[in-house]
Short mmCIF file of C-alpha atoms in Angstrom, two decimals:
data_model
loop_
_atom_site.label_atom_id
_atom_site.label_comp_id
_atom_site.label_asym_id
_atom_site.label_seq_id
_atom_site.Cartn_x
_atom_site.Cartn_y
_atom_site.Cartn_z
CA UNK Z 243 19.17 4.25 -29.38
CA UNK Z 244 15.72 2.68 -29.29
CA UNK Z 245 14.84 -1.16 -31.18
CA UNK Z 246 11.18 -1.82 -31.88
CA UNK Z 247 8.87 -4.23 -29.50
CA UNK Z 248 5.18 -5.49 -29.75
CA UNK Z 249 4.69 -1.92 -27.91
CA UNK Z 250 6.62 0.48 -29.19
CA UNK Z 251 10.03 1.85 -29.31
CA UNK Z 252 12.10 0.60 -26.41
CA UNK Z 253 15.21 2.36 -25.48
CA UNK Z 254 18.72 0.23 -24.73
CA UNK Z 255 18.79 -1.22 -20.89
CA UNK Z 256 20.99 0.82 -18.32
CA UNK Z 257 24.19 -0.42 -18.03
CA UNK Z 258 25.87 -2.15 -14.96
CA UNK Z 259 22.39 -1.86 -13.03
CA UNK Z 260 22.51 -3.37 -9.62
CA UNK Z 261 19.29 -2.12 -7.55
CA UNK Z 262 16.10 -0.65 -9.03
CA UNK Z 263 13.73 1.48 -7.20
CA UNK Z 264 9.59 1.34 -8.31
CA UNK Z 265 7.87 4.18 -6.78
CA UNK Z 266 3.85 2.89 -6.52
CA UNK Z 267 2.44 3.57 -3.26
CA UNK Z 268 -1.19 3.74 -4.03
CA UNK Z 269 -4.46 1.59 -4.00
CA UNK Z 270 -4.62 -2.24 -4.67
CA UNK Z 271 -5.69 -2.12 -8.19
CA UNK Z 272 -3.63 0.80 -8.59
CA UNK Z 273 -0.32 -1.64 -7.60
CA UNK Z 274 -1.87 -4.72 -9.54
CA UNK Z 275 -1.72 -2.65 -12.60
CA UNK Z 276 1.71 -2.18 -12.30
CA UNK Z 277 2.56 -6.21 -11.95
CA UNK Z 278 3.24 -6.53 -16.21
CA UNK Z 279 5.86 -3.78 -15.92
CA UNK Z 280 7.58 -4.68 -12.94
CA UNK Z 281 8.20 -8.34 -14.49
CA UNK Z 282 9.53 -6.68 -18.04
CA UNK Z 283 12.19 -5.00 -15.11
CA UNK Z 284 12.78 -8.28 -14.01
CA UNK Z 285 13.28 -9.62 -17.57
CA UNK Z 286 15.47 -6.75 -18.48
CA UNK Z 287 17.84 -6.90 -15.63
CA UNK Z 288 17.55 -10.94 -13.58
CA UNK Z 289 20.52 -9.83 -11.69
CA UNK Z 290 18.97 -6.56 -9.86
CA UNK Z 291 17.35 -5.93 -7.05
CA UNK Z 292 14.06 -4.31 -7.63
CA UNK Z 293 12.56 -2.28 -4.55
CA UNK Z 294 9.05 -1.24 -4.31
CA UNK Z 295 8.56 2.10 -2.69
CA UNK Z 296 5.22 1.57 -1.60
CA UNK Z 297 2.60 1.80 1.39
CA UNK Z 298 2.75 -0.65 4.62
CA UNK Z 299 0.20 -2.80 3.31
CA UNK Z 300 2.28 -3.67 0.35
CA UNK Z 301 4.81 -4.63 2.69
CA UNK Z 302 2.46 -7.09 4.10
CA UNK Z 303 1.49 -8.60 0.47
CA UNK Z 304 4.88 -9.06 -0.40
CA UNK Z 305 6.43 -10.90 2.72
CA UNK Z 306 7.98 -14.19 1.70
CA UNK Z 307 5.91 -13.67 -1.67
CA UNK Z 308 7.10 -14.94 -4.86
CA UNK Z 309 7.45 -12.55 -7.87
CA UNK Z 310 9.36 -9.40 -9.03
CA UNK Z 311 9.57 -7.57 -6.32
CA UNK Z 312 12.43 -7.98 -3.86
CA UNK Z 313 11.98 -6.22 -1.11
CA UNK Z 314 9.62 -3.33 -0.08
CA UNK Z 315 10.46 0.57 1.32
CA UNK Z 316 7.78 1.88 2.94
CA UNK Z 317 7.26 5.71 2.16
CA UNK Z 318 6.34 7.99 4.63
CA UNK Z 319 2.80 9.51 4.28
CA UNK Z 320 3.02 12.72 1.42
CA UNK Z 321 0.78 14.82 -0.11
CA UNK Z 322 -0.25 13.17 -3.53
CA UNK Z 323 2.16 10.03 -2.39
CA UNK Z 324 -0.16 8.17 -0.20
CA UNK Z 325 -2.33 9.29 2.95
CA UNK Z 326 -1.22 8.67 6.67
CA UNK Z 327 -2.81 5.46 8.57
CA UNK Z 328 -3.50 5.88 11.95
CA UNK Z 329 -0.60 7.07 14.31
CA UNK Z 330 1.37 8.28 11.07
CA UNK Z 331 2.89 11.80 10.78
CA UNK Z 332 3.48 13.73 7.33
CA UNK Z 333 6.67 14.88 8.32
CA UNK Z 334 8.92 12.09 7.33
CA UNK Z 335 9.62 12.69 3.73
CA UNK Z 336 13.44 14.20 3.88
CA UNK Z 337 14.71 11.75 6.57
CA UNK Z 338 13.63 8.98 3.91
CA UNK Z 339 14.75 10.81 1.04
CA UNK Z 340 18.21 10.98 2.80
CA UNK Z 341 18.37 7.43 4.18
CA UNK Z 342 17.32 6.10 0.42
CA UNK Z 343 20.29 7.69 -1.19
CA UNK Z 344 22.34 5.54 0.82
CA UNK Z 345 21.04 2.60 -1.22
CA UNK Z 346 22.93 3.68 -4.20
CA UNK Z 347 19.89 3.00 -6.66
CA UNK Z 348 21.21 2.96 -10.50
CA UNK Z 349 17.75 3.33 -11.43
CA UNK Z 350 14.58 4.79 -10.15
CA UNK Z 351 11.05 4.61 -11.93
CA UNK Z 352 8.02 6.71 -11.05
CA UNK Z 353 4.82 4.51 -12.08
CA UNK Z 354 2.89 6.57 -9.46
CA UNK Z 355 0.98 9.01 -12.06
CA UNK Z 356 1.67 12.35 -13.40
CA UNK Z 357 4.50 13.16 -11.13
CA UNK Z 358 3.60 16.48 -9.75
CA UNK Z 359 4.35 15.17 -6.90
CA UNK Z 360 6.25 11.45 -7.31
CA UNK Z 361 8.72 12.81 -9.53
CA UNK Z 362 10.36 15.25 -7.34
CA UNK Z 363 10.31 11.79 -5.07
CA UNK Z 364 11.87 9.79 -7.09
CA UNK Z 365 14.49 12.54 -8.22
CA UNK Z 366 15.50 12.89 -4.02
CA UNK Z 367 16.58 9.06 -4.48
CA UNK Z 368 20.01 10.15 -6.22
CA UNK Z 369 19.75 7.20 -8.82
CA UNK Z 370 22.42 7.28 -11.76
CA UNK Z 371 19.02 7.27 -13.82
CA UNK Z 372 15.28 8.41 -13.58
CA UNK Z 373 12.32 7.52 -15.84
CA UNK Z 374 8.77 7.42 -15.71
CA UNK Z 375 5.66 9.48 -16.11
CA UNK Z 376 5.31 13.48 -16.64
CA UNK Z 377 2.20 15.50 -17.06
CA UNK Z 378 2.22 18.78 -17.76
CA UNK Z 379 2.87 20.80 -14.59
CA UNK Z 380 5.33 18.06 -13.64
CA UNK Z 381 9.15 18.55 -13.33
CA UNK Z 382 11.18 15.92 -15.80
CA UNK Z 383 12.64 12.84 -15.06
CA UNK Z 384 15.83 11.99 -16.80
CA UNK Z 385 13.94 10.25 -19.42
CA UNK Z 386 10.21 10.91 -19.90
CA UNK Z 387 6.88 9.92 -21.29
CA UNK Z 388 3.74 12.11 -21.50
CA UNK Z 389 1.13 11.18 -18.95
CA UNK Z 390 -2.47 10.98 -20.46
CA UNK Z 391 -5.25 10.84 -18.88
CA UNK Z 392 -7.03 7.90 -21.02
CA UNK Z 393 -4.23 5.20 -21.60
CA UNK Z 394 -4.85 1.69 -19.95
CA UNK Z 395 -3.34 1.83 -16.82
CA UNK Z 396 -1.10 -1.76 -18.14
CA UNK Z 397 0.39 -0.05 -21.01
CA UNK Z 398 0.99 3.19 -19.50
CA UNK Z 399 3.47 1.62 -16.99
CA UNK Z 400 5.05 -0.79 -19.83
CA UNK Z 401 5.40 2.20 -21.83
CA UNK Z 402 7.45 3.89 -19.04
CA UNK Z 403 9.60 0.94 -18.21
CA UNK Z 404 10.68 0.53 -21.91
CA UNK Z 405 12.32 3.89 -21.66
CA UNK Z 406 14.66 2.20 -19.67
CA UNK Z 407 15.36 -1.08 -22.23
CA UNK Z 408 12.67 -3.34 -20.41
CA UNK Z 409 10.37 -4.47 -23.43
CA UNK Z 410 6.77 -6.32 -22.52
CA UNK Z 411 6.82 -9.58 -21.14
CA UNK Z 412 3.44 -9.83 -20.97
CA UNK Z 413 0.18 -7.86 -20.31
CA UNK Z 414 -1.71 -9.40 -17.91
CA UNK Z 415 -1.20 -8.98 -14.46
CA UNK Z 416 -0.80 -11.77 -12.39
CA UNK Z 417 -0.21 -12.50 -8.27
CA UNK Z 418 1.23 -15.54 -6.74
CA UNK Z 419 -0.91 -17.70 -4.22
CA UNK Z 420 1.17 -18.68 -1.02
CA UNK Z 421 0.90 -21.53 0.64
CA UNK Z 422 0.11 -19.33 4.02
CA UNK Z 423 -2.24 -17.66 1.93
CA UNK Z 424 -4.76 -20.97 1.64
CA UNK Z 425 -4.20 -21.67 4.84
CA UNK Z 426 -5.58 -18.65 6.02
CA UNK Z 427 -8.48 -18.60 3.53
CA UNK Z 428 -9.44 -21.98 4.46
CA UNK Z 429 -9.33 -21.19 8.62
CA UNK Z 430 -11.52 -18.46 7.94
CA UNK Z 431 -13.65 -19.96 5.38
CA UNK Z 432 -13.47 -23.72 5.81
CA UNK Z 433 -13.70 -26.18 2.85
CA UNK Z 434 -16.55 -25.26 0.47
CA UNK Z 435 -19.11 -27.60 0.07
CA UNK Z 436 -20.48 -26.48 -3.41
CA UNK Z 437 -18.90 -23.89 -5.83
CA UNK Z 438 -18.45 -20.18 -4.36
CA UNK Z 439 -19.03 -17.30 -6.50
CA UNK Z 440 -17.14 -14.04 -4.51
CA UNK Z 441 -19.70 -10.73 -4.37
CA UNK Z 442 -17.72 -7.45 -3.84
CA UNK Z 443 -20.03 -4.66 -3.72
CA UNK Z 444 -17.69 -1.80 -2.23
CA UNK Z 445 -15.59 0.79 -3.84
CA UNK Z 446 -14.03 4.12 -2.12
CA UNK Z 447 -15.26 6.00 -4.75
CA UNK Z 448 -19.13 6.03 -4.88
CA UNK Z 449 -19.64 6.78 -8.43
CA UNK Z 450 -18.21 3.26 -8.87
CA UNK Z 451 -20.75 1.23 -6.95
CA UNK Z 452 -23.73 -1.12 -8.49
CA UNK Z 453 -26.41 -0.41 -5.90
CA UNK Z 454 -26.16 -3.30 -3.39
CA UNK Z 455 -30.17 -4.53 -3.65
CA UNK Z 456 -28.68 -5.17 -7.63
CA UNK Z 457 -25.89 -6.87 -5.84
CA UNK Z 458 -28.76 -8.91 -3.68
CA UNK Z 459 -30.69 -9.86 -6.77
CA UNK Z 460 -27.63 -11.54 -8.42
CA UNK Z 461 -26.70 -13.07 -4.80
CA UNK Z 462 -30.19 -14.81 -4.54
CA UNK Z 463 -30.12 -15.57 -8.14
CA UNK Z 464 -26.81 -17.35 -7.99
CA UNK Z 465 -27.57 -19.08 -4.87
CA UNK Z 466 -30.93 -20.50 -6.11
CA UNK Z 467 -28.18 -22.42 -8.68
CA UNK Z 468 -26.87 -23.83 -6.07
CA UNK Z 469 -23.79 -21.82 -5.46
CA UNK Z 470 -22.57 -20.55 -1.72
CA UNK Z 471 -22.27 -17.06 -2.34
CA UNK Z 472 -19.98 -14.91 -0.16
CA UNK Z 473 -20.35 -11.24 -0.36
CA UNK Z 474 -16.79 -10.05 0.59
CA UNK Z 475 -15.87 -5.98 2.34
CA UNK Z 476 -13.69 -4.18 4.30
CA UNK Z 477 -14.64 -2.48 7.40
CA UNK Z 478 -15.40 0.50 5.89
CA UNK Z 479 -17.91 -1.01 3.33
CA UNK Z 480 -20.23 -2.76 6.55
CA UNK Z 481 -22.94 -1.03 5.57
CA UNK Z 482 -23.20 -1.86 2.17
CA UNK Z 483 -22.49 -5.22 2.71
CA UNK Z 484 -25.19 -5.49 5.17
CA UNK Z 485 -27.52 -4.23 2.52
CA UNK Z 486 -26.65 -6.87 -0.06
CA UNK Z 487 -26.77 -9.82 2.48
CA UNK Z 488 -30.52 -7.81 3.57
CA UNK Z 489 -31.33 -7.75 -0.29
CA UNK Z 490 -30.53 -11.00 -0.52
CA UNK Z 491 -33.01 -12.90 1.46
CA UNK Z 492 -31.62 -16.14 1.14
CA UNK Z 493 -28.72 -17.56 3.32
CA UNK Z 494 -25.06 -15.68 1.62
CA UNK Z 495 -22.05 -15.01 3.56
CA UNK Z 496 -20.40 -11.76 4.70
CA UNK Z 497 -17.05 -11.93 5.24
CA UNK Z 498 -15.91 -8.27 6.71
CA UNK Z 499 -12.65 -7.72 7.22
CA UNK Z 500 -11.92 -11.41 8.42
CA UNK Z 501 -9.08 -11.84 5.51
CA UNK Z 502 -5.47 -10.05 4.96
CA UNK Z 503 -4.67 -9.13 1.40
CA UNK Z 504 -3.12 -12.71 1.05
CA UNK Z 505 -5.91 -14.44 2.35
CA UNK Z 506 -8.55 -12.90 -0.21
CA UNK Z 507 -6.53 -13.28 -3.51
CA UNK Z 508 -6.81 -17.23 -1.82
CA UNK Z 509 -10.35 -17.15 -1.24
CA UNK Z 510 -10.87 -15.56 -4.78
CA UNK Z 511 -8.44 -18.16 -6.62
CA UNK Z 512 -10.89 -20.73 -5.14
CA UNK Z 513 -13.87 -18.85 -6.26
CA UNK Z 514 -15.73 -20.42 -9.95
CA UNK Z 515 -16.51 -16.48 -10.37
CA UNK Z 516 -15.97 -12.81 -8.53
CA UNK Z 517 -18.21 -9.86 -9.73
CA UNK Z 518 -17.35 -6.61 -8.79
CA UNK Z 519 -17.34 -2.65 -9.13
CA UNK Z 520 -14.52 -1.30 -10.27
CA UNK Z 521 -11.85 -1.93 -7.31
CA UNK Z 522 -8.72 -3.44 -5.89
CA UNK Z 523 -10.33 -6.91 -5.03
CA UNK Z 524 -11.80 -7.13 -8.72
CA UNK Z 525 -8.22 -6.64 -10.26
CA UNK Z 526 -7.02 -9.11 -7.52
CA UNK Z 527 -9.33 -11.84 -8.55
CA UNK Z 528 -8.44 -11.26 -12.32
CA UNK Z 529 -4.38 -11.54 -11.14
CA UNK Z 530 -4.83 -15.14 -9.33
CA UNK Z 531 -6.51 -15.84 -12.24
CA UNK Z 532 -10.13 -15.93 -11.53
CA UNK Z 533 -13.22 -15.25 -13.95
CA UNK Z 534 -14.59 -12.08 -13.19
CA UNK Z 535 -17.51 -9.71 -14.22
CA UNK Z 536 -16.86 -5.95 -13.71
CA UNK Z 537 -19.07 -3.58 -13.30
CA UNK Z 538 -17.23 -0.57 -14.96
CA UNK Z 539 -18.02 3.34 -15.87
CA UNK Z 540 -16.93 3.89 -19.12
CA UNK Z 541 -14.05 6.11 -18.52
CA UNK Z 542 -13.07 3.54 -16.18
CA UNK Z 543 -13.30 0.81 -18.61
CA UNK Z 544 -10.82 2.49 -20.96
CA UNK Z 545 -8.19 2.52 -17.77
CA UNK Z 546 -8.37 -0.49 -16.36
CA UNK Z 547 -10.75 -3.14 -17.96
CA UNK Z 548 -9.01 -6.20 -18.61
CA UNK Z 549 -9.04 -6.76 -22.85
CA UNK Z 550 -9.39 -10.79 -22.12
CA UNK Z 551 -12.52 -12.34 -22.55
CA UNK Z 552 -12.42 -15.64 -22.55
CA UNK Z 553 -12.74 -15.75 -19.09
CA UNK Z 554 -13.91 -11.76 -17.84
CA UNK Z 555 -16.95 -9.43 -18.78
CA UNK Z 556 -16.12 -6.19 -17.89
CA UNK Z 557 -20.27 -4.43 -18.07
CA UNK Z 558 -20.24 -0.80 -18.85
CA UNK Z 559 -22.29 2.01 -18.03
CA UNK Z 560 -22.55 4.33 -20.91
CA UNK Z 561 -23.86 7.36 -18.09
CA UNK Z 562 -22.10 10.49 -18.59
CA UNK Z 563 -24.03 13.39 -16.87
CA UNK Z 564 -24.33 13.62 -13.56
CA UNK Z 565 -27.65 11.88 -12.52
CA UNK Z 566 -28.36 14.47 -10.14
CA UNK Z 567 -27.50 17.77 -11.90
CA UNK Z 568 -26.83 16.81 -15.39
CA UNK Z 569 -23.10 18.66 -15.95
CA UNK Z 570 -21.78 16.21 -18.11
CA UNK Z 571 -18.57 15.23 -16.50
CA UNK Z 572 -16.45 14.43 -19.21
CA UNK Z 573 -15.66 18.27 -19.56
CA UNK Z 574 -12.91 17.84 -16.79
CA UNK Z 575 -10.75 16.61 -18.79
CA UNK Z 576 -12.29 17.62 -21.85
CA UNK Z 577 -12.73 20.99 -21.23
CA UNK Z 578 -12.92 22.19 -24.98
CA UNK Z 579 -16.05 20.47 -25.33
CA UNK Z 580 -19.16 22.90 -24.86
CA UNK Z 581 -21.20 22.80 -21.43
CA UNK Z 582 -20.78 22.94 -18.24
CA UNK Z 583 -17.84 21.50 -15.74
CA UNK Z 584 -17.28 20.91 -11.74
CA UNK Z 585 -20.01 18.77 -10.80
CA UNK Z 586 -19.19 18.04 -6.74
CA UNK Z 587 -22.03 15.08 -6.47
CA UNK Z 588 -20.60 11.13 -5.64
CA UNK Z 589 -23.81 9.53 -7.08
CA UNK Z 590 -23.24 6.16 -8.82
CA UNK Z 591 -22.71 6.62 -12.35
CA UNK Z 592 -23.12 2.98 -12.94
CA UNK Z 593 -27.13 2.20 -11.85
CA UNK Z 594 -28.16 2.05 -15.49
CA UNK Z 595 -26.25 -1.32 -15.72
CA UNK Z 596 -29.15 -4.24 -15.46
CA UNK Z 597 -29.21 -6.62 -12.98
CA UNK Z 598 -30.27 -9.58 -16.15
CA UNK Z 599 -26.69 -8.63 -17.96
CA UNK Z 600 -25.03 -9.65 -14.94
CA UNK Z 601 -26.63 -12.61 -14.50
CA UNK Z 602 -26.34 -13.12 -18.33
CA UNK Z 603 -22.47 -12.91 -18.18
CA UNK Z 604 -21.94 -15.02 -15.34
CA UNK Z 605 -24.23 -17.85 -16.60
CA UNK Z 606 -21.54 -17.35 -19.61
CA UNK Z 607 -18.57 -17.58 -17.46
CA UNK Z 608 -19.42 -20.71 -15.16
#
């Protein structure tokens, strides 16, 4: 039996529910996309305990963090679950597998993607019920809905909670600031002295990144109006940090890898503005309720641009052939179309996005 909701069809709760497992152990946006769905679960049964089965850092995030997840599992390293960090071994899957049965979980929910390889995951949990997300080469789930490619990542995972009698509670993501968390953004960071506006020019997949000299033209821009600008990275993005901050060539400040997870989503609620490429820290901002501008592909924007805009300007980039080789790369999952398909390049498929619509947007937004 299903009743109707502002989303859709929603099917009647599980009965006499007493621990839910989430399987999500991907990226940070990836996880923040997932927040609206995990508080309908909370809505839909206050009494349960809902446990994330997700990566070590999300074990980190959550500690002593208020919101709908309980407590965390951290899954062993998988093929298609999540990769190893350093010291890690793939060989851990079964003695997990065996040790999570002994939870008893009445329900388990695979918000992890197409399930090739998360559904036969959340299956070896032995819950009384299964749900979530199929594509086509995937083995079922007890109760099922189609994974498609282009969906917004928010509804897809509200979608596949209702088949489990959790209807929306909302749509828009949204991350609790700790205490601890300001403390640590202000050790690092100090009081500011004028407004900050947050620069994040990284993103693991290159396609996705602005060109940092566009990122240093909007950093000098922005700090000629008087703002401090901070230009924020992981390790990992160093070098393209470096480049904005060279780009620049007016005093901004790098901060590499000097905050946890915590710690940025503090320095970001106490930002007037973050602009970003498409990535975890962008979504963060968004969820502690920052203004942002993001710097989207357009296939990207259908996933996982926000649809408020009273206080966000997601900026698309209408490229769609490869600006190296010219396959037009919407034939992967298109493949109908005529033309050609497999383009290997990782040039950024965003550089026709103009430096003055950026700087447009964010004189809109402060």
């Amino acid at each position: 039996m299903v009743s109707p909701s502002l989303l859709g069809p929603v099917a009647e709760p599980v009965p006499d529910v007493a621990r839910i497992a989430v399987l999500r152990a991907n990226a940070l946006g990836d996880f923040i996309f997932t927040l609206p769905a995990l508080e309908s679960l909370r809505a839909a049964y206050p009494a349960a305990e809902i446990v994330l089965l997700g990566a070590p850092w999300h074990a980190k995030l959550w500690r002593d963090r208020p919101g709908p997840v309980d407590r965390v599992l951290v899954v062993p390293p998988a093929p298609g679950i999540r990769a190893p960090e350093a010291g890690e071994a793939e060989d851990g899957l079964a003695d997990f597998l065996a040790a999570a049965r002994e939870e008893r979980f009445d329900l388990a929910l695979q918000l992890h993607g197409g399930g090739g390889n998360s559904n036969p995951v959340v299956a070896g949990l032995g819950a009384r019920v299964t749900a979530g997300l199929r594509a086509e080469d995937a083995p079922p789930l007890d109760r099922w809905i189609r994974y498609v490619y282009y969906q917004h990542e928010v509804i897809r995972y509200l979608e596949a909670v209702a088949l489990v009698g959790a209807p929306a509670t909302t749509v828009i993501p949204a991350l609790a600031v700790t205490d601890a968390d300001r403390a640590e953004a202000r050790r690092v960071l100090g009081a500011p002295e004028r407004p900050r506006i947050a620069l994040h020019p990284g993103a693991s997949d290159t396609r996705r990144r602005w060109p940092p000299e566009r990122f240093g033209e909007v950093a000098r821009a922005l700090a000629g109006d008087g703002y401090e600008v901070l230009v924020t990275g992981t390790p990992s993005e160093q070098e393209t940090v470096d480049r904005v901050v060279a780009s620049a060539g007016v005093p901004v400040r790098a901060e590499v890898g000097t905050l946890s997870l915590g710690g940025l989503a503090a320095c970001y609620a106490d930002c007037a503005l973050v602009i970003s490429n498409d990535t975890g820290p962008l979504h963060l901002a968004g969820a502690v309720g920052t203004s942002t501008i993001g710097i989207y592909w357009l296939g990207n924007l259908i996933n996982g641009a926000t649809p408020l805009r009273a206080r966000h300007r997601p900026i698309a980039s209408w490229t769609t052939r490869c600006p190296v080789c010219g396959v037009d790369c919407t034939r992967d999952i298109y493949p109908h179309r005529p033309g050609e398909s497999g383009c290997a390049h990782r040039d950024s498929f965003v550089t026709d996005v103009p430096v003055a619509e950026v700087l447009e947007a964010a004189a809109d937004l402060r």
